[in-house]
XYZ file of C-alpha atoms in Angstrom:
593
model
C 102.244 156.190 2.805
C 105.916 157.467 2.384
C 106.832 155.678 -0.770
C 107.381 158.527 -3.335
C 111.287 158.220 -3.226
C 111.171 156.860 -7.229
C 114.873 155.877 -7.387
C 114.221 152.346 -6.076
C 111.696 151.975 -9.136
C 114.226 153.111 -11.378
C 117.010 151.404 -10.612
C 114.610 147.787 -10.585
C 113.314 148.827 -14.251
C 116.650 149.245 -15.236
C 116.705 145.868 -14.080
C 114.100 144.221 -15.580
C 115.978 145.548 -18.883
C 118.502 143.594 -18.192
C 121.032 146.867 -18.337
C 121.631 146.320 -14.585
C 121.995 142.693 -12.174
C 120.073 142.287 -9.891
C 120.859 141.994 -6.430
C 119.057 138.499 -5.872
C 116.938 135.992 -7.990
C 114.900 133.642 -6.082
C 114.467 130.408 -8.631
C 112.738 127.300 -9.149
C 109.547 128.206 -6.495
C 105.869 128.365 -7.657
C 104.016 131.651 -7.601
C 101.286 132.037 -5.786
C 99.540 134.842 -7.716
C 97.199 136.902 -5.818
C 95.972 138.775 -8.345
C 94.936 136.401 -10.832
C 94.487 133.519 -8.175
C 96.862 131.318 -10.193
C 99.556 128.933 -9.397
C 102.672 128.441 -12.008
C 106.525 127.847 -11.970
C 108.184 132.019 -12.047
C 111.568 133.443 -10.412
C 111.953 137.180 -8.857
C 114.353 139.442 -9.562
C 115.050 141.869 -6.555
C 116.958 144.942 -6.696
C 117.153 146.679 -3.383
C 114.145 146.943 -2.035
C 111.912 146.206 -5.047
C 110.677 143.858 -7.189
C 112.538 143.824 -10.709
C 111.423 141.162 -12.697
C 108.619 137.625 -12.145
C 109.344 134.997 -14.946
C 112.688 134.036 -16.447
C 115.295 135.906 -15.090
C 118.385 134.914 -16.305
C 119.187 138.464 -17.987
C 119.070 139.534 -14.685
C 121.365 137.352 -13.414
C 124.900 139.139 -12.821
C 128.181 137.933 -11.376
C 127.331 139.468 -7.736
C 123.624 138.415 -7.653
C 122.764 136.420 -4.769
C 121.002 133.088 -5.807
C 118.020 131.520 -3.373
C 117.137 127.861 -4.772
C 113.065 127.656 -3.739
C 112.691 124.081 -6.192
C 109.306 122.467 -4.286
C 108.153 125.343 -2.366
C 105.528 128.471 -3.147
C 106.450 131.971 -3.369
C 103.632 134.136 -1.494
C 103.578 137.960 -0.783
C 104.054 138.803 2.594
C 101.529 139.291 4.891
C 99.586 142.476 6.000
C 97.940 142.801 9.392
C 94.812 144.714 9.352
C 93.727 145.362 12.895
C 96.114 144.943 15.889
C 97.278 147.195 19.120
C 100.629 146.621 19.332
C 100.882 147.696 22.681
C 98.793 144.537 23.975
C 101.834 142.355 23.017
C 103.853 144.068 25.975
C 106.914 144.408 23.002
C 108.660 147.193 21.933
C 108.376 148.063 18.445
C 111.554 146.554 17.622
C 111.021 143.592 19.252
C 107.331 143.360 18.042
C 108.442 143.783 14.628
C 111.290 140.909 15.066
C 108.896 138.583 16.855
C 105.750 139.251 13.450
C 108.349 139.506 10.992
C 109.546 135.804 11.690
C 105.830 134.674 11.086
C 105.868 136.313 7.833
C 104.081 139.182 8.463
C 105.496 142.161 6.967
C 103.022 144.914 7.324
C 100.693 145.932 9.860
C 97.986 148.576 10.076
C 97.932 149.727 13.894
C 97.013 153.117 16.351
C 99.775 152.342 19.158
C 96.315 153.909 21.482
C 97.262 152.153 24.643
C 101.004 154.113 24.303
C 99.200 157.582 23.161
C 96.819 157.050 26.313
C 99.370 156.832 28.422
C 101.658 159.630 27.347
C 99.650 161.216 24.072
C 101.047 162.076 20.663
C 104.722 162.301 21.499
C 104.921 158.639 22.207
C 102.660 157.860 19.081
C 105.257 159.852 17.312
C 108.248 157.841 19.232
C 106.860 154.402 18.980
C 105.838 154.893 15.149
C 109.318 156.428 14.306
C 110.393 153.260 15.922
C 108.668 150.960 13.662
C 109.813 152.416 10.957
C 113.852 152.341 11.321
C 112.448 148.486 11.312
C 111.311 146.231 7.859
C 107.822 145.851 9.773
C 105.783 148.645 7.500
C 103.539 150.282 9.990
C 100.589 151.478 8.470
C 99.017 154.104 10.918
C 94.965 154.916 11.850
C 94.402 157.732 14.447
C 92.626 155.942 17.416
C 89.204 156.559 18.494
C 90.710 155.468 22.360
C 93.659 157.792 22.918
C 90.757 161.260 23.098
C 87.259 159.584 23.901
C 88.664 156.514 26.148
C 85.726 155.638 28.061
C 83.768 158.846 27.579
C 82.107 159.678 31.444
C 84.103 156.798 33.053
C 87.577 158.192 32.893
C 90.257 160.221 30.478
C 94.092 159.813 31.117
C 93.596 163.175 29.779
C 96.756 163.300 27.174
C 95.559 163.459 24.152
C 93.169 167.076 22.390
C 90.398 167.026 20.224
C 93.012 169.510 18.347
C 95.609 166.717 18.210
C 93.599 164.279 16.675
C 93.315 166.375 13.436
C 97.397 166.877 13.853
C 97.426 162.777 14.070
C 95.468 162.721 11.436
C 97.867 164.758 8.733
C 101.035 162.731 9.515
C 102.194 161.173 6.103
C 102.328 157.666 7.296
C 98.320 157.880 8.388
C 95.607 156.203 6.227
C 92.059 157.062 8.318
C 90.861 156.706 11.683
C 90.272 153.434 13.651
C 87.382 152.895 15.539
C 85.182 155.629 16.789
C 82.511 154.533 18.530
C 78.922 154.463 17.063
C 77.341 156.676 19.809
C 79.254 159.315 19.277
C 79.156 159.590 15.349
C 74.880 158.891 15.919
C 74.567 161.427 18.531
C 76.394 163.800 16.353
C 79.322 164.584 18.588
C 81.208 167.911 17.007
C 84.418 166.367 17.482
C 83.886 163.654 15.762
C 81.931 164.386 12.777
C 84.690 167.339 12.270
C 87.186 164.936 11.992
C 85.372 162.578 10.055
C 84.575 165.145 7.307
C 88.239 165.904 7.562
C 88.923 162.115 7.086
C 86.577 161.614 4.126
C 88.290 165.342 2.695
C 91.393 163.632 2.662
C 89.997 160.202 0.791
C 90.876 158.226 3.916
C 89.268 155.289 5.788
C 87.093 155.249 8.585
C 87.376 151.860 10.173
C 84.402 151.428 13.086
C 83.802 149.467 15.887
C 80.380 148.147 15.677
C 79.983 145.289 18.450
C 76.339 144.738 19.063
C 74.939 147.293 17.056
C 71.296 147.312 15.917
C 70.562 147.062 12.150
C 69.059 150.803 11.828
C 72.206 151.968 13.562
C 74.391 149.824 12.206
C 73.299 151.709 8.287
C 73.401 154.787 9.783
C 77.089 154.458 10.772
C 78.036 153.281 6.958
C 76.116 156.258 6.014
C 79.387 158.427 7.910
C 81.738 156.188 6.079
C 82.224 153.141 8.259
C 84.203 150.974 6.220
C 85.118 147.763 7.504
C 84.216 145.497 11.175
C 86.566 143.299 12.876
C 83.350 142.570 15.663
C 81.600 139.706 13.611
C 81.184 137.016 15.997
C 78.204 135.081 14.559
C 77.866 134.067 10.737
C 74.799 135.849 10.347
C 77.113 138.935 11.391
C 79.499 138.459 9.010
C 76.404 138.267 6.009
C 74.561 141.414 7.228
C 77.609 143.292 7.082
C 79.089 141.848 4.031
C 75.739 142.287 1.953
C 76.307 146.665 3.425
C 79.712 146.628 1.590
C 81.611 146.375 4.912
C 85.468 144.646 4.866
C 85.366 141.976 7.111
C 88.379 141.830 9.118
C 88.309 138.129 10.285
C 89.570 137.905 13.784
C 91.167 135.082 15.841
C 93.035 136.851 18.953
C 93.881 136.073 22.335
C 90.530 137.229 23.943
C 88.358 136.816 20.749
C 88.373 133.763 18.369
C 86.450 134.664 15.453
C 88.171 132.080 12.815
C 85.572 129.051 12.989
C 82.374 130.903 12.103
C 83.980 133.001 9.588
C 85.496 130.184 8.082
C 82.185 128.986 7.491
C 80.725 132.499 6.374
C 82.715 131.603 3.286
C 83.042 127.659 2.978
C 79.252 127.023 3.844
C 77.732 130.366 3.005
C 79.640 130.329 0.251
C 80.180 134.237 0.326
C 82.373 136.168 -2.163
C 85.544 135.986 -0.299
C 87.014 139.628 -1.737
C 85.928 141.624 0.824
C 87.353 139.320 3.690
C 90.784 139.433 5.165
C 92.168 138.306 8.392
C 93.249 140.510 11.771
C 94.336 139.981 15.329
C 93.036 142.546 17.412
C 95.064 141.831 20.599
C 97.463 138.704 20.860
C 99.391 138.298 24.199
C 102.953 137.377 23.840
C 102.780 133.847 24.845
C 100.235 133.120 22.013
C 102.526 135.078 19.680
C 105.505 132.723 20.645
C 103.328 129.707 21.089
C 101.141 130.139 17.967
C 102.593 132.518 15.317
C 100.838 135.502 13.980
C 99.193 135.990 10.558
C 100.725 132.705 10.134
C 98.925 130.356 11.879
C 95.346 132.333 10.824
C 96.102 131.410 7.324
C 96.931 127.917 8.601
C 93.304 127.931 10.174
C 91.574 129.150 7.311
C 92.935 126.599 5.289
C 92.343 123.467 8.005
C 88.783 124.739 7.772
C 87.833 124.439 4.722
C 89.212 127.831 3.041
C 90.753 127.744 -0.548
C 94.617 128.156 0.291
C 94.889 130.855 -2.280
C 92.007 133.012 -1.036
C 93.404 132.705 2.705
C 96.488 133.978 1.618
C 94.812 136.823 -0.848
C 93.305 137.263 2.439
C 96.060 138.086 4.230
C 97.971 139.997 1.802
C 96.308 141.614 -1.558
C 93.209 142.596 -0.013
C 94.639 143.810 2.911
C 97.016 146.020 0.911
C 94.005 147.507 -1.263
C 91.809 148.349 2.280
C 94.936 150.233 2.504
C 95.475 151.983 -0.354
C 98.825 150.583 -0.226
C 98.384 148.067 -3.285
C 100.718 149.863 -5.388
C 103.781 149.386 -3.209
C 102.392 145.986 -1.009
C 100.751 142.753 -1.326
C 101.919 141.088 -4.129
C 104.919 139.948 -5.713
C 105.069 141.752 -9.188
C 107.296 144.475 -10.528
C 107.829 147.545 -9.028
C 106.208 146.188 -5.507
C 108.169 146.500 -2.203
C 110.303 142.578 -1.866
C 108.159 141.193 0.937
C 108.228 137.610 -0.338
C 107.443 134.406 1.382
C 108.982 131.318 0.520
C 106.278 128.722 1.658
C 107.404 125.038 2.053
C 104.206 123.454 2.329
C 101.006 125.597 1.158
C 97.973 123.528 2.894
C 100.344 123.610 6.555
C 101.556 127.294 5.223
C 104.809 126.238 6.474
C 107.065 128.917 6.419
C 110.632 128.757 5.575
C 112.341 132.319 4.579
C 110.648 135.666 4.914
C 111.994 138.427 3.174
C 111.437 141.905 3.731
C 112.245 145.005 1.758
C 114.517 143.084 -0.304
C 116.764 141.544 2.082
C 116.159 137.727 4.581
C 115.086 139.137 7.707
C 114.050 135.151 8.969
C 114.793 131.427 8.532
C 112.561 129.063 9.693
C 110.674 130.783 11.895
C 113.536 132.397 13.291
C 114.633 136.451 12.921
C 117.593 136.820 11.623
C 118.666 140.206 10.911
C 119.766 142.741 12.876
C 117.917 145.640 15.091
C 118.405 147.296 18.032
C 116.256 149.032 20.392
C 116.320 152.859 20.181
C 117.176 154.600 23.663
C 113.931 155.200 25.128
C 113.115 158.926 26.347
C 112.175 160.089 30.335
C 108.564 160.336 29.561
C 108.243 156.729 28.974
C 108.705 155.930 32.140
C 106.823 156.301 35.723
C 103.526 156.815 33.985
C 101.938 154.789 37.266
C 100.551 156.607 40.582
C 98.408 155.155 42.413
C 95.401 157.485 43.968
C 96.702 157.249 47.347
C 100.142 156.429 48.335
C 99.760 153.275 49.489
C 96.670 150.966 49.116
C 95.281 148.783 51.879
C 92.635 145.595 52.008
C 90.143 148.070 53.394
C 89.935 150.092 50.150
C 88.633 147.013 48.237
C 85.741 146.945 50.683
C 81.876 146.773 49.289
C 79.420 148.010 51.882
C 76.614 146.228 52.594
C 73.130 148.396 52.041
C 71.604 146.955 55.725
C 72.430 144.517 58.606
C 71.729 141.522 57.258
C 73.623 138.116 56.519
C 73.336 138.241 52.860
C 73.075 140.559 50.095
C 72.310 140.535 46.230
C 74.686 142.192 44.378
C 75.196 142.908 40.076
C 77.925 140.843 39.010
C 80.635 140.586 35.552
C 80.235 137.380 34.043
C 82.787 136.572 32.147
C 83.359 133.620 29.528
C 86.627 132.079 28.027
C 87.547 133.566 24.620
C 84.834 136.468 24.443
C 85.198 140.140 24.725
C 81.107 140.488 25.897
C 80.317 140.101 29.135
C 77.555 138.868 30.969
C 75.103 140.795 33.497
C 74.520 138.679 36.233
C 73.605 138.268 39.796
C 74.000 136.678 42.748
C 73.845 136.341 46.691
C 76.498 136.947 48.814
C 77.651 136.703 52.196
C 77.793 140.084 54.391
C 80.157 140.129 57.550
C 80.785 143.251 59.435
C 78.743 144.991 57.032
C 80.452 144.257 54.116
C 79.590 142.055 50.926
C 82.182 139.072 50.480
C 83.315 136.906 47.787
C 81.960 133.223 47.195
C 85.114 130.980 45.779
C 82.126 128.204 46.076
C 80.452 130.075 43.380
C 83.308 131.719 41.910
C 82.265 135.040 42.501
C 85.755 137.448 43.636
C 86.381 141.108 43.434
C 87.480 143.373 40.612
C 88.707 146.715 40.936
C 89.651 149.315 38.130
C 91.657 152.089 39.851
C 93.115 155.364 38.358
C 96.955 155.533 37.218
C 96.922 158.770 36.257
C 95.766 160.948 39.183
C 92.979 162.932 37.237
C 90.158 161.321 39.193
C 92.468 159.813 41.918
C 88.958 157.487 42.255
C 88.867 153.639 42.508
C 85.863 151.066 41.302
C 85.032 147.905 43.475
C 82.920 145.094 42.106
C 82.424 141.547 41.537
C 82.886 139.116 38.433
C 82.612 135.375 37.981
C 84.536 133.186 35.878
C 88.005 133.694 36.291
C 88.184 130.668 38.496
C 91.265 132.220 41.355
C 90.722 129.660 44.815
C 93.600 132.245 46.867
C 95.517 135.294 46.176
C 95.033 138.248 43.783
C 96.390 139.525 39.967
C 96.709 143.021 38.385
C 97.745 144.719 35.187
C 98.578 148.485 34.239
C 97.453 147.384 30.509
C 93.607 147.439 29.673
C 91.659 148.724 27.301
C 90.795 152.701 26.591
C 92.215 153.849 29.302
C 95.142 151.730 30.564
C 94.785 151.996 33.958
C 95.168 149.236 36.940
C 93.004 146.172 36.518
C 92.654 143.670 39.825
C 90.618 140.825 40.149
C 90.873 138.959 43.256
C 89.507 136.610 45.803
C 91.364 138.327 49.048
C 91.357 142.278 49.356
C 94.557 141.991 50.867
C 96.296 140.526 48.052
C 94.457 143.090 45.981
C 96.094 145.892 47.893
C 99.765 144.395 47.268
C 99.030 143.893 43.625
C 98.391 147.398 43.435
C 101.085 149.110 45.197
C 103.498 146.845 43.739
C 102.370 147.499 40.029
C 103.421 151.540 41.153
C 106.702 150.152 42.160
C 107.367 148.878 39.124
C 106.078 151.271 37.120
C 103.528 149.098 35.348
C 103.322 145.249 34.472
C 101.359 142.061 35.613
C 101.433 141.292 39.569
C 100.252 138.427 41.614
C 100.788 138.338 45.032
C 98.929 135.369 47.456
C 99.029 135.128 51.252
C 99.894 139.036 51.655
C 103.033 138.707 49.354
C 103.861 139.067 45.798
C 104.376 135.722 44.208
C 104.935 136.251 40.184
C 105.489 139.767 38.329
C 106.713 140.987 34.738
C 107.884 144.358 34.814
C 106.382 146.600 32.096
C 107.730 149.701 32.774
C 107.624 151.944 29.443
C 104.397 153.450 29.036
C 103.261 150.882 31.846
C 102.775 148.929 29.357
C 105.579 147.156 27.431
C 108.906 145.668 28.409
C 112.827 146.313 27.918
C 113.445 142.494 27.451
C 114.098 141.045 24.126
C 111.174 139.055 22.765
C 112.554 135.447 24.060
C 113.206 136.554 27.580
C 109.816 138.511 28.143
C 107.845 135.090 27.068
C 109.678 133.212 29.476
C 108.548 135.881 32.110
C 104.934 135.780 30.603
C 104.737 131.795 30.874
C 106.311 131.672 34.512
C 103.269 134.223 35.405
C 100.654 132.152 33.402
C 101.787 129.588 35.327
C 101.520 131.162 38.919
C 98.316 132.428 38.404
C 97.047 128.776 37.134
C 98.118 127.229 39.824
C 96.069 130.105 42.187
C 93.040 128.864 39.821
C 92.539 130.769 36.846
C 91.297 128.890 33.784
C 91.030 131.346 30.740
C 93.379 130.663 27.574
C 94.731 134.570 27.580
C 94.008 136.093 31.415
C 95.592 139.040 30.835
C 93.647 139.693 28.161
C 90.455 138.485 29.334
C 91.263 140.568 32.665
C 91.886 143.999 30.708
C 89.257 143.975 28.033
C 86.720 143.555 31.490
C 87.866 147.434 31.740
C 85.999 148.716 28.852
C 82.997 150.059 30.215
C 82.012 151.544 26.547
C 81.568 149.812 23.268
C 81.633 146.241 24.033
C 78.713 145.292 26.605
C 76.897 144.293 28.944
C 78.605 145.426 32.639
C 82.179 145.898 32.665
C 83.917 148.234 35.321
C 85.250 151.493 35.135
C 87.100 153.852 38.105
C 83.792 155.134 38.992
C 82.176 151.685 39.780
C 80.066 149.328 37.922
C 78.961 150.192 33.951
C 76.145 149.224 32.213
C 77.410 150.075 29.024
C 74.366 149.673 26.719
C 72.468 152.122 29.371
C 75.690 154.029 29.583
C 75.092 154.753 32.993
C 76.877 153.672 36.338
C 75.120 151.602 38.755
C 75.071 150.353 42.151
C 77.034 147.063 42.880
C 74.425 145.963 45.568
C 71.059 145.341 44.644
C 69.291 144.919 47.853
């Protein structure tokens, strides 16, 4: 990290001397100390954007010093996300960082894939600058997604193998985030290269290790996996635990984790030092609805969790994953001035958050000032569809034989889980093609290319999103970012699709033959101009088209997008080439017989 400017230190020690006032003293609160796990009555001294002085600070005190009165409420470090892609929130950087930073969360580590995907290490480079002129702390992994994306199943093609290494040097960059067990097992050269590289340069390998066997599973800490944000099951949780694995506790959008790891450590009764708390992917309207970090503390607590090891959890032992313990996570002297001034600990009501010294949010509410950088040419128009325009016809599935029926594979896919399910069914042919079932909830799903390197589409069939009419599409979806459609008219399918190139990326619906809801995401194809505010009210207007067409999951965007991951996460998801069996990591035919 890019802390070794020492003047702040010196200028807070000169503080805590009491040769120099400090710029604010925050008295009266209670400390929440992380790393003792006690609770007693201290004040903070800041200067700048540091820590001076925790105890009695009245030789601190000068005639300029600002004064905060916390009497009655806690005084918590803030809070360090340890696994999210920012790009999933649809936000600009600035306006991600305003919309976290009013939850209390004042440090995230994050890979920005989905943006290097789409446009490669220049737009890493842009989007992390970004964060930075901002008093959100990024803290940056090199992504596993932005040079293997889905391996044989597509590659926007943007990012080298010789990049990665380049990624992997910037100052700001603490490992690499989630390379994919197959390829560290098989002994890809790419990957164990950069690996050594990574363990050369003492920095952290997190993994991705979703359904992995136990024999595997060792074998991948034996190449320095270091943490898992996949537990699903408590038994998960305890297996990896008991290999010396960080558990990043995950409640998301698309994957709610918080329930059985709450009782990993309340009934288990697990040490809870190796545990901390993540998000993966959170779409906006959850982050507006919901909170962040926040409201996962909140959780841990309302289940059972100590309050002081859900917030350790969220900030200490996040900050020592890191290797950024010496500058974040807790409030002591010398530290960075993230400090949260807690009105309630067991609701973890929130009511300032400071950041790097200064308030940055009241009440859940930002409050300082930021503003957008201009964004560059190659941010935009990163969407072209395979053919210039798309028609019903193209979302066609053939039918093997003349017959009335067919079997065919299908996606089966469940509320709140990233898995899927490998199903089947029987469908209806006419005119020699296979159609959708509303009865049974069976509609189309297509995954076609953005990018024009395989100019190829993939036509298949999923049940469980619950659509009666019509059609929706995204240009956001995991490894590879390209558009998503699920639909139960091909039709509909078709305008989503050419309507997502006019735009240059967002979410689409269209019903009847016309487009009936759309948010425009045209940087990267993936996130928005709009300030934070306006984009939600664009996000719930859309939630609540596409409701009313049928759909029934908590997050469908989310739910729609991680369906495109035809590597990692199983069973059959879909990928430009057609149906995946990803734990056979082969294609295979839609139609059975």
């Amino acid at each position: 990290m890019e802390y070794a400017n020492q003047t702040p230190r010196i200028e807070a020690a000169q503080v805590a001397l009491g040769r120099e006032p400090a710029d604010m003293v925050i008295t009266g609160g209670t400390l929440v100390n992380v790393y003792t796990g006690e609770y007693y009555p201290a004040d903070i001294a800041v200067k700048g954007t540091r820590i001076a002085y925790v105890g009695d600070v009245s030789h601190t005190i000068g005639e300029n010093t600002k004064r905060i009165d916390a009497a009655g409420c806690y005084l918590c470090p803030g809070m360090i996300e340890t696994h999210q892609h920012v790009g999933g929130s649809q936000l600009t950087m600035t306006e991600f960082a305003k919309a976290v930073l009013a939850h209390g969360t004042t440090g995230i580590i994050t890979d920005f894939y989905e943006i290097g995907i789409a446009r490669g290490k220049k737009a890493i480079r842009f989007c992390l600058d970004e964060m930075k002129k901002t008093p959100l702390k990024p803290i940056y992994q090199v992504a596993s997604q932005i040079y293997v994306q889905n391996g044989p199943f597509g590659n926007s093609g943007q990012v080298s193998a010789e990049y990665l290494f380049e990624l992997l040097s910037y100052p700001e960059c603490i490992g690499i985030s989630e390379w994919p067990v197959s390829m560290m097992t098989e002994k890809d050269e790419v990957v164990l290269k950069l690996l050594e590289e990574t363990l050369r340069q003492g920095k952290r390998n997190l993994g991705h290790d979703s359904e992995t066997p136990e024999k595997t599973l060792q074998a991948y800490c034996c190449l320095g996996h270091s943490s898992t944000h996949e537990c699903v099951e408590c038994s998960e949780a305890v297996d990896r635990a008991r290999l010396g694995l960080a558990i990043m506790t995950r409640q998301g959008t698309a994957a709610r984790d918080i329930d059985n790891m709450s009782k990993t450590l309340v009934e288990k009764k697990l040490d809870s030092s190796n545990f901390m708390i993540c998000t993966d992917e959170e779409e906006v309207a959850e982050l507006y609805s919901l909170g962040h970090l926040d409201y996962k503390v909140r959780g841990m607590i309302e289940r059972g969790v100590d309050p002081m090891t859900a917030v350790q959890m969220a900030s200490i032992r996040a900050a020592r994953y890191a290797g950024v313990d010496d500058d974040m996570g807790g409030i002591a002297p010398g530290r960075i001035a993230d400090i949260l001034i807690v009105l309630d600990l067991p609701r973890f009501a929130i009511g300032t958050v400071i950041a790097n010294g200064e308030i940055v949010a009241v009440n859940y509410r930002y409050t300082g000032s930021m503003q957008a950088p201009k964004y560059p040419d190659f941010a935009y128009q990163t969407v072209q569809l395979p053919k210039k325009v798309m028609c019903a016809g193209d979302f066609a599935v053939d039918a093997p034989r003349d017959a009335g029926t067919a079997k065919v594979h299908v996606i089966g896919q469940r509320n709140g889980l990233l898995v899927t399910e490998a199903r089947t069914a029987v469908l209806p042919v006419e005119n020699g093609k296979v159609l959708t079932d509303r009865a049974q909830d069976i509609l189309k799903v297509a995954k076609v290319d953005r990018y024009q390197t395989s100019r190829k589409w993939g036509v298949g069939f999923v049940q469980g999103f619950g659509l009666k009419e019509g059609a929706m599409g995204n240009t956001w979806n995991g490894q590879k970012e390209d558009i998503f459609i699920v639909g139960a008219c091909e039709q509909d399918m078709a305008e989503v699709a050419n309507r997502l190139q006019e735009l240059g990326g967002g979410f689409v619906a269209a019903c009847h033959g016309k487009v009936v809801a759309e948010v425009a995401l045209p940087l990267f194809g993936l996130l928005s101009e709009k300030p934070f505010e306006e984009l939600v009210g664009e996000v719930l207007g859309f939630n609540k088209v596409i409701r009313d067409m049928g759909c029934t999951f908590d997050g469908p965007m989310t739910q729609l997008a991680l369906m495109g991951v035809p590597v990692e996460i199983g069973t059959l998801k879909m990928s430009e080439f057609g149906l995946v069996d990803v734990w056979e990591g082969k294609r295979i035919d839609v139609v059975i017989e």
